XYZ file of C-alpha atoms in Angstrom:
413
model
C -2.670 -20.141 3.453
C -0.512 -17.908 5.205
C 1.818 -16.140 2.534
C 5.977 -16.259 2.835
C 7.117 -12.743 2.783
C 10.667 -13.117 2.727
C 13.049 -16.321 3.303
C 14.043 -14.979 6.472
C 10.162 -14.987 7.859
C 9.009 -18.622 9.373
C 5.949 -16.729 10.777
C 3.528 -13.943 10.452
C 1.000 -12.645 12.983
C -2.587 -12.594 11.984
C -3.525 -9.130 12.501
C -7.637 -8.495 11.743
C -9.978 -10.429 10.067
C -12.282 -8.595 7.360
C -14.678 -11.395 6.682
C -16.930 -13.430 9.083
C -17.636 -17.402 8.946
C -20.108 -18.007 6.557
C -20.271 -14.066 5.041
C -19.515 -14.527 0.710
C -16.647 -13.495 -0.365
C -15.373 -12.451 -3.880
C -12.349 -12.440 -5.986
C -9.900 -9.922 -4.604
C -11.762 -9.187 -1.301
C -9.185 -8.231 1.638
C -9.926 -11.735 3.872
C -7.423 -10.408 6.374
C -4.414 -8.326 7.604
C -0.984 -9.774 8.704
C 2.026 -9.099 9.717
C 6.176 -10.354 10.151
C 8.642 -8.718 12.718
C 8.504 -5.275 10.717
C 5.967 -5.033 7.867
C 2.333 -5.674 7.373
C 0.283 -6.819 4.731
C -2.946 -7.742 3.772
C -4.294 -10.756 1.954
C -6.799 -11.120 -1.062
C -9.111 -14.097 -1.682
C -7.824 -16.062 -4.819
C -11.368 -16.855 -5.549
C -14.749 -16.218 -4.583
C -16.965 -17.984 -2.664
C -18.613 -18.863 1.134
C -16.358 -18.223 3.722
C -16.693 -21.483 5.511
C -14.219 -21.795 7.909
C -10.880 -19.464 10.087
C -8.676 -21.663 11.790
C -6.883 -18.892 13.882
C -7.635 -15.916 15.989
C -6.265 -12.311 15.507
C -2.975 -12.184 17.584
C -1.689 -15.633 16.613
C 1.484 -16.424 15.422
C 0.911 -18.993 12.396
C 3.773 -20.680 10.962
C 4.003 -19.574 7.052
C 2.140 -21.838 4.123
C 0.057 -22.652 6.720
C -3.620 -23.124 5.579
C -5.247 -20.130 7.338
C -8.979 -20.131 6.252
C -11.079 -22.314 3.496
C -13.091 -20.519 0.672
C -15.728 -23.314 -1.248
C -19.169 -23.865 -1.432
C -21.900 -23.600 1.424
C -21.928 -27.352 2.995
C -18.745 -28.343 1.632
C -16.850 -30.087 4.555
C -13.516 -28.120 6.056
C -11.908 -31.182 7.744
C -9.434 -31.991 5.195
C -7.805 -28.286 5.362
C -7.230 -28.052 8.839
C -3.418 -27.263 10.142
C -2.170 -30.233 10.894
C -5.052 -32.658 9.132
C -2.975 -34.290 6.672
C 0.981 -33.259 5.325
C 1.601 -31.158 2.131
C 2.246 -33.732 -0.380
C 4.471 -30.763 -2.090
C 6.224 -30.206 0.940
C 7.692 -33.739 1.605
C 7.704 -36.001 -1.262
C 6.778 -39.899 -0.626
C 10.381 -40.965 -2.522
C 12.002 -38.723 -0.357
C 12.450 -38.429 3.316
C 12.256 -34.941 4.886
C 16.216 -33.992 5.049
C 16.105 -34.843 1.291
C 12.888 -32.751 0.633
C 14.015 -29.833 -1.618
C 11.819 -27.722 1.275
C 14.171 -28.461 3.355
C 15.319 -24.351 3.265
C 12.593 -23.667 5.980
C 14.580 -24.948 9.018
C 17.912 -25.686 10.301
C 19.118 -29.537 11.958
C 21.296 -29.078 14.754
C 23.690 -32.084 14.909
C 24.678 -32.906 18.305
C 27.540 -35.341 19.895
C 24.543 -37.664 21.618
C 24.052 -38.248 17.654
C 20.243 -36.627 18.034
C 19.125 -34.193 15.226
C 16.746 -31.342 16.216
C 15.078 -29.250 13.390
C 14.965 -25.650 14.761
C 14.357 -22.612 13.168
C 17.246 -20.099 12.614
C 15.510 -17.047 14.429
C 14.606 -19.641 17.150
C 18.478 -21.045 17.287
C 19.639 -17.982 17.728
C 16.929 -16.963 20.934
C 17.677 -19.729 22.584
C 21.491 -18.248 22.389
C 20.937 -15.122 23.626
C 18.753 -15.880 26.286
C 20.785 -18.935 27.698
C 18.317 -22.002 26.710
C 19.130 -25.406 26.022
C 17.682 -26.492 22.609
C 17.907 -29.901 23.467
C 15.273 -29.307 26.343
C 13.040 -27.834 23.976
C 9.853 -29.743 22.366
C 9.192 -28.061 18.870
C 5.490 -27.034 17.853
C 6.318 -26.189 14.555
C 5.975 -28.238 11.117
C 7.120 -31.499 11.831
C 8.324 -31.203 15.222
C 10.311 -28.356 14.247
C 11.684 -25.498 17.147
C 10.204 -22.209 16.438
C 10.167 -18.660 18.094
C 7.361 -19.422 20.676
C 9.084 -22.481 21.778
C 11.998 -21.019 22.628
C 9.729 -17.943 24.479
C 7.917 -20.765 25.989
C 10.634 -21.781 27.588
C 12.037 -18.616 29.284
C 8.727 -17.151 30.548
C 9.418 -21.260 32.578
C 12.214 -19.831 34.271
C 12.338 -18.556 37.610
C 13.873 -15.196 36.488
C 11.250 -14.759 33.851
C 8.193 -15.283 35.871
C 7.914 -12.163 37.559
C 7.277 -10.595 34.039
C 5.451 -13.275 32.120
C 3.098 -11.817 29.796
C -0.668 -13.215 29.467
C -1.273 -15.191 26.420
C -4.079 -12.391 25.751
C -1.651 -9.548 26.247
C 0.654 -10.334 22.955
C -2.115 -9.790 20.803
C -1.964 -6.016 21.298
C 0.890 -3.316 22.194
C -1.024 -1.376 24.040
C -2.699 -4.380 26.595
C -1.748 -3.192 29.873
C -0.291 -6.066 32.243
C -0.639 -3.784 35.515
C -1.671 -0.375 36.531
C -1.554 1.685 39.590
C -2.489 5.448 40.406
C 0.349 6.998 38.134
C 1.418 4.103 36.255
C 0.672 1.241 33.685
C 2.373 -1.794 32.452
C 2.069 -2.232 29.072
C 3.446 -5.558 26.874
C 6.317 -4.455 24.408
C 5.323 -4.645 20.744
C 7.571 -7.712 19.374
C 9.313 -4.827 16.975
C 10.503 -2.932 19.966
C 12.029 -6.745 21.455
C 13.504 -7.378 18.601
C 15.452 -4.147 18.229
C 16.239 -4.340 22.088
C 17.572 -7.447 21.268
C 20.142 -6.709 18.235
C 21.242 -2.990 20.193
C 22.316 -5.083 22.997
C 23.636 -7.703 21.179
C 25.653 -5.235 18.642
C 26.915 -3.846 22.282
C 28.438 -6.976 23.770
C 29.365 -8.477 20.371
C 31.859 -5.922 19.451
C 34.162 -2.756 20.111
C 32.739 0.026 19.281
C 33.950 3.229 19.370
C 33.235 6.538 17.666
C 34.228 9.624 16.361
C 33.038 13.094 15.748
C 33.906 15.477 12.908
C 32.405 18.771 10.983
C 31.876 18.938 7.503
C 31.431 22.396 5.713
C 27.770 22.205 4.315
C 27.947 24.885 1.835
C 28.722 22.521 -1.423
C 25.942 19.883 -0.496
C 23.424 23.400 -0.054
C 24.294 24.606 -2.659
C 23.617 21.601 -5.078
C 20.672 20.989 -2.975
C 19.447 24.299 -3.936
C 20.592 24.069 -7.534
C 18.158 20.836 -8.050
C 14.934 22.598 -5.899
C 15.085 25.246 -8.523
C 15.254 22.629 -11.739
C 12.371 20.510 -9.547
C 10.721 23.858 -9.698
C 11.054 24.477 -12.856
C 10.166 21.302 -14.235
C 13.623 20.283 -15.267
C 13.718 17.063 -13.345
C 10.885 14.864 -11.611
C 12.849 14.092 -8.317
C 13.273 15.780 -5.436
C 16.598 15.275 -4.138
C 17.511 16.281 -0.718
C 20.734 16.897 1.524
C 20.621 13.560 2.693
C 20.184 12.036 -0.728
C 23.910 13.940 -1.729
C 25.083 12.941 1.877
C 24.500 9.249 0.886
C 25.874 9.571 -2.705
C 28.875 11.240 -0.719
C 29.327 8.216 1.480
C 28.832 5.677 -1.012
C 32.010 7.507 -2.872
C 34.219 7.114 0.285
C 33.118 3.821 0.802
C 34.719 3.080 -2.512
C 37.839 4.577 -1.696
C 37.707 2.352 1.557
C 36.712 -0.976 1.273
C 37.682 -2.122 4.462
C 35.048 0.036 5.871
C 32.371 -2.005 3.468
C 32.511 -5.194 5.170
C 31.316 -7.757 7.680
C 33.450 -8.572 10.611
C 32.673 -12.291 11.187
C 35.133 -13.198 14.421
C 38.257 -14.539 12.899
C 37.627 -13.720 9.400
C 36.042 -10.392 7.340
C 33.914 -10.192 4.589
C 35.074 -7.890 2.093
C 32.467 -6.740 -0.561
C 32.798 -5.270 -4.198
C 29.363 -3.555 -3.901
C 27.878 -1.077 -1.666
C 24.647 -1.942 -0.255
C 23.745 1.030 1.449
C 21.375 0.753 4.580
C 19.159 3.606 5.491
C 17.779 4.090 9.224
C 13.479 4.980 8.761
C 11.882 6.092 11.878
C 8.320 4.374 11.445
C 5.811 4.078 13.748
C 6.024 0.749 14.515
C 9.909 1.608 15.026
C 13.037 1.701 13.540
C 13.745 0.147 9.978
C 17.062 -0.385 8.324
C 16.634 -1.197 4.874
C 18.645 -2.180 2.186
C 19.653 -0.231 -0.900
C 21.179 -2.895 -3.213
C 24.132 -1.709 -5.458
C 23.502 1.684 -4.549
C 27.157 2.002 -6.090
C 25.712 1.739 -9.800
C 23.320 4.773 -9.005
C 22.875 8.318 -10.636
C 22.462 11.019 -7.717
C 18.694 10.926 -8.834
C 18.866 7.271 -9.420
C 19.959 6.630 -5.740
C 17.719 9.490 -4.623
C 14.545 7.776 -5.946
C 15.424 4.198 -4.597
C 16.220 5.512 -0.986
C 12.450 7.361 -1.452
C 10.680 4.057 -2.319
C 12.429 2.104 0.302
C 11.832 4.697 2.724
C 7.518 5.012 1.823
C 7.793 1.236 1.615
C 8.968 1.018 5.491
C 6.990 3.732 6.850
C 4.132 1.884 5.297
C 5.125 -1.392 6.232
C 5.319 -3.240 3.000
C 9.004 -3.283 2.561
C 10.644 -6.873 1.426
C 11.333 -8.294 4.897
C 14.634 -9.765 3.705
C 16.100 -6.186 3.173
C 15.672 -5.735 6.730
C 18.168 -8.155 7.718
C 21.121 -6.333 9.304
C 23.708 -8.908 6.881
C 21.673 -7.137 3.914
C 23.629 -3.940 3.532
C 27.147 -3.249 4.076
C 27.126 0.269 5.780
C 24.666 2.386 7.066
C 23.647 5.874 7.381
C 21.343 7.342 10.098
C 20.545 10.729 9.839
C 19.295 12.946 12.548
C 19.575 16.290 11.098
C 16.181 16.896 10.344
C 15.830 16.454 14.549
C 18.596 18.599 15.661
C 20.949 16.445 16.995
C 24.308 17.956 16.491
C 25.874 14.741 17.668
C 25.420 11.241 18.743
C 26.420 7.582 18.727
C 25.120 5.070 16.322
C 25.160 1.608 17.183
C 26.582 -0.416 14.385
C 24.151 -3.002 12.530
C 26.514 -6.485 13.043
C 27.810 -7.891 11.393
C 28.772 -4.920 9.492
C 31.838 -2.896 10.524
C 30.562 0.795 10.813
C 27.849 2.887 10.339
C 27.690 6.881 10.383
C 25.633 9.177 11.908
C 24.810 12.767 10.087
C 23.618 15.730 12.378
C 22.134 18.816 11.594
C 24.045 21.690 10.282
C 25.191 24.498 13.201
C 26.732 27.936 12.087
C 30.323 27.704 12.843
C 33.243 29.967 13.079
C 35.754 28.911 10.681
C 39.004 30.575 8.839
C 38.048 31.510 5.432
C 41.486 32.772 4.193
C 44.093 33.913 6.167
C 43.317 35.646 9.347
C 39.641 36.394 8.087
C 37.153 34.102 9.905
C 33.481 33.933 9.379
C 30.254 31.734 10.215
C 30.192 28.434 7.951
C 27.218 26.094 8.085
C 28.791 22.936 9.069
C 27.416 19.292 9.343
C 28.015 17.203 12.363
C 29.307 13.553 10.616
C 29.404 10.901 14.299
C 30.843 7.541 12.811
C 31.044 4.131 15.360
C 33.325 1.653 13.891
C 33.995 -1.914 15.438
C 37.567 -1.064 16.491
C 37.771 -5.437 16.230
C 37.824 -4.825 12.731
C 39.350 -1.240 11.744
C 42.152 0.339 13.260
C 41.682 4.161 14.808
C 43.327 5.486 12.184
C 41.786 3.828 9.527
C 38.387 4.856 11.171
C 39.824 8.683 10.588
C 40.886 8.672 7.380
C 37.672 7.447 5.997
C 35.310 9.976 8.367
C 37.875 12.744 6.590
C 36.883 10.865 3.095
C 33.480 11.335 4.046
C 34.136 14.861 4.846
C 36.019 15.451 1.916
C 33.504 14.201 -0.696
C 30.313 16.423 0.951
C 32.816 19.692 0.852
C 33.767 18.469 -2.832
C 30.840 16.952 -4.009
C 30.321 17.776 -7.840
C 27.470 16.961 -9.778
């Protein structure tokens, strides 16, 4: 069966298969490898056993709990197990009809004037919004009639303006498939990671007002203390490494307290004000970017929050982080840090629906005044915040970058 990682995941892709039809199998073998929008996993067999039967192909999007492969004895017949063969009696009781079924958590009714009720998925409801499809046009292939994902991208590779670049059914199995080449060039299909963060950039940049600002922060503090813990790493005095960014965060996370309106969601005509931080963290993977959550990273020790931000970090770049701390509504401010690159400035685009995020560039030697009339060279650190100017006023926006600023030249430990 095809494993839920994650409420927020209705569907994995079946990545490799590491057993054969009719090859034994044992108790904790690998069967096969899968994968949601930004993570990927890899599946054990419960039991041991012949591997009679696969009911999908590597590349295919299978709906979760979906019975994937049978394990049994040599002979044993495979009918009953088949996708679609007969309903989970778990999943829809027979004293209950299926909007009473306590399951019903997997999928979203949409109630409509005509009186009709369509089940579709929430990522699909939200597709079909973006790209301008009528739901009520749509046929869904999912669990009981259900709209899903490839319905709705069923639909508009239909449409006239999404012909010219309709992608082969045997192109999505692979990022690197090429659609068309020439002399000097090739086509290649876009891995469904890169789609779906083309998808929330441009809809964070229609949805809202952004608008950011720059500011310098004098590094030496934050170097200093950086320094400070190398040496007791060093020495043994502590087990974990904490870097620049690690104080930059714990910095942050202190401002944010003095600021609450900058820890929000901005939901239209209302705002979501919360009494925890949940600090998200930009990871540049190779499968692509990865904002994940850090959960009350307000209750954290500097070496506390340092160690979570590692894990979640690893766990991204490895592609087993929780897929639900990848949803955007997850955190309540983020931090994206391009020092280590260079960048001495640039312009984050916010995570909706939260309110801001900040930017942190790479320290530049700057002239500043270090008493009167004597100036000298000062590492400083670029901070770039983007704010949703729908939701915080300019000067709001300011006072809490020069919080931010404030805390890193102040930070005490």
């Amino acid at each position: 069966m095809m494993p839920r990682q994650g409420q927020s995941v209705e569907s994995c892709i079946l990545g490799q298969w590491f057993k054969e039809v009719g090859e034994e199998v044992s108790e904790g073998d690998v069967l096969f490898s899968y994968e949601t929008d930004k993570a990927s996993f890899e599946e054990e067999a419960k039991e041991g056993g012949i591997l009679l039967a696969t009911f999908f192909e590597e590349g295919d999007e299978i709906p979760v709990l979906t019975n994937v492969a049978v394990i049994g004895k040599e002979g044993e017949s495979v009918e009953e197990f088949k996708p679609g063969a007969a309903p989970e009696k778990e999943e829809v009781p027979k004293e209950e009809t299926i909007e009473d079924s306590p399951k019903v958590y997997e999928f979203e009714v949409e109630e409509h004037e005509s009186g009709s009720r369509i089940r579709i998925s929430p990522l699909a409801r939200n597709m079909a919004e973006k790209l301008g499809i009528d739901i009520k046009s749509l046929k869904g292939s999912g669990p009981h009639g259900r709209i899903i994902a490839r319905d709705v991208e069923a639909a508009s590779a239909a449409t006239p303006a999404a012909k010219p670049t309709q992608i082969a059914p045997a192109a999505k199995k692979a990022a690197a498939v090429v659609l068309e080449s020439g002399d000097d060039f090739e086509i290649k299909a876009i891995p469904n990671i890169r789609k779906l963060i083309a998808t929330a950039m441009h809809q964070s940049l229609q949805n809202s007002a952004q608008l950011t600002h720059h500011l310098s922060a004098d590094a030496r503090q934050v170097m200093k203390l950086r320094k400070k813990f190398k040496k007791q790493l060093e020495a043994g005095e502590i087990k974990q490494n904490i870097t620049i960014n690690d104080l930059v965060c714990y910095a942050v996370i202190r401002a944010l307290e003095k600021f609450p309106q900058a820890n929000t969601h901005y939901l239209g005509d209302k705002m979501k004000w919360f009494k925890k931080v949940h600090l998200g963290l930009a990871v540049d993977t190779d499968r692509g970017l990865m904002v994940p959550a850090l959960k009350n990273a307000d209750d954290l020790s500097i070496s506390g929050l340092s160690s979570r931000l590692k894990e979640l970090s690893t766990a991204a770049r490895n592609g087993n982080v929780n897929p639900d701390l990848l949803n955007p509504a997850e955190a309540t401010f983020t931090v994206s840090n391009l020092g280590n690159y260079g960048v001495e400035m640039f312009t984050p685009v916010i995570n909706l629906p939260q309110t801001a995020i900040l930017g942190v560039c790479t320290i530049v030697p700057r002239p500043k005044e270090l008493e009167d009339g004597v100036y000298g060279f000062v590492p400083m650190m670029g901070l770039s915040l983007t704010y949703d100017h729908q939701a915080l006023d300019g000067g709001e926006a300011t006072l809490f970058l020069a919080e931010i600023k404030n805390q890193i030249e102040n930070l005490s430990l």
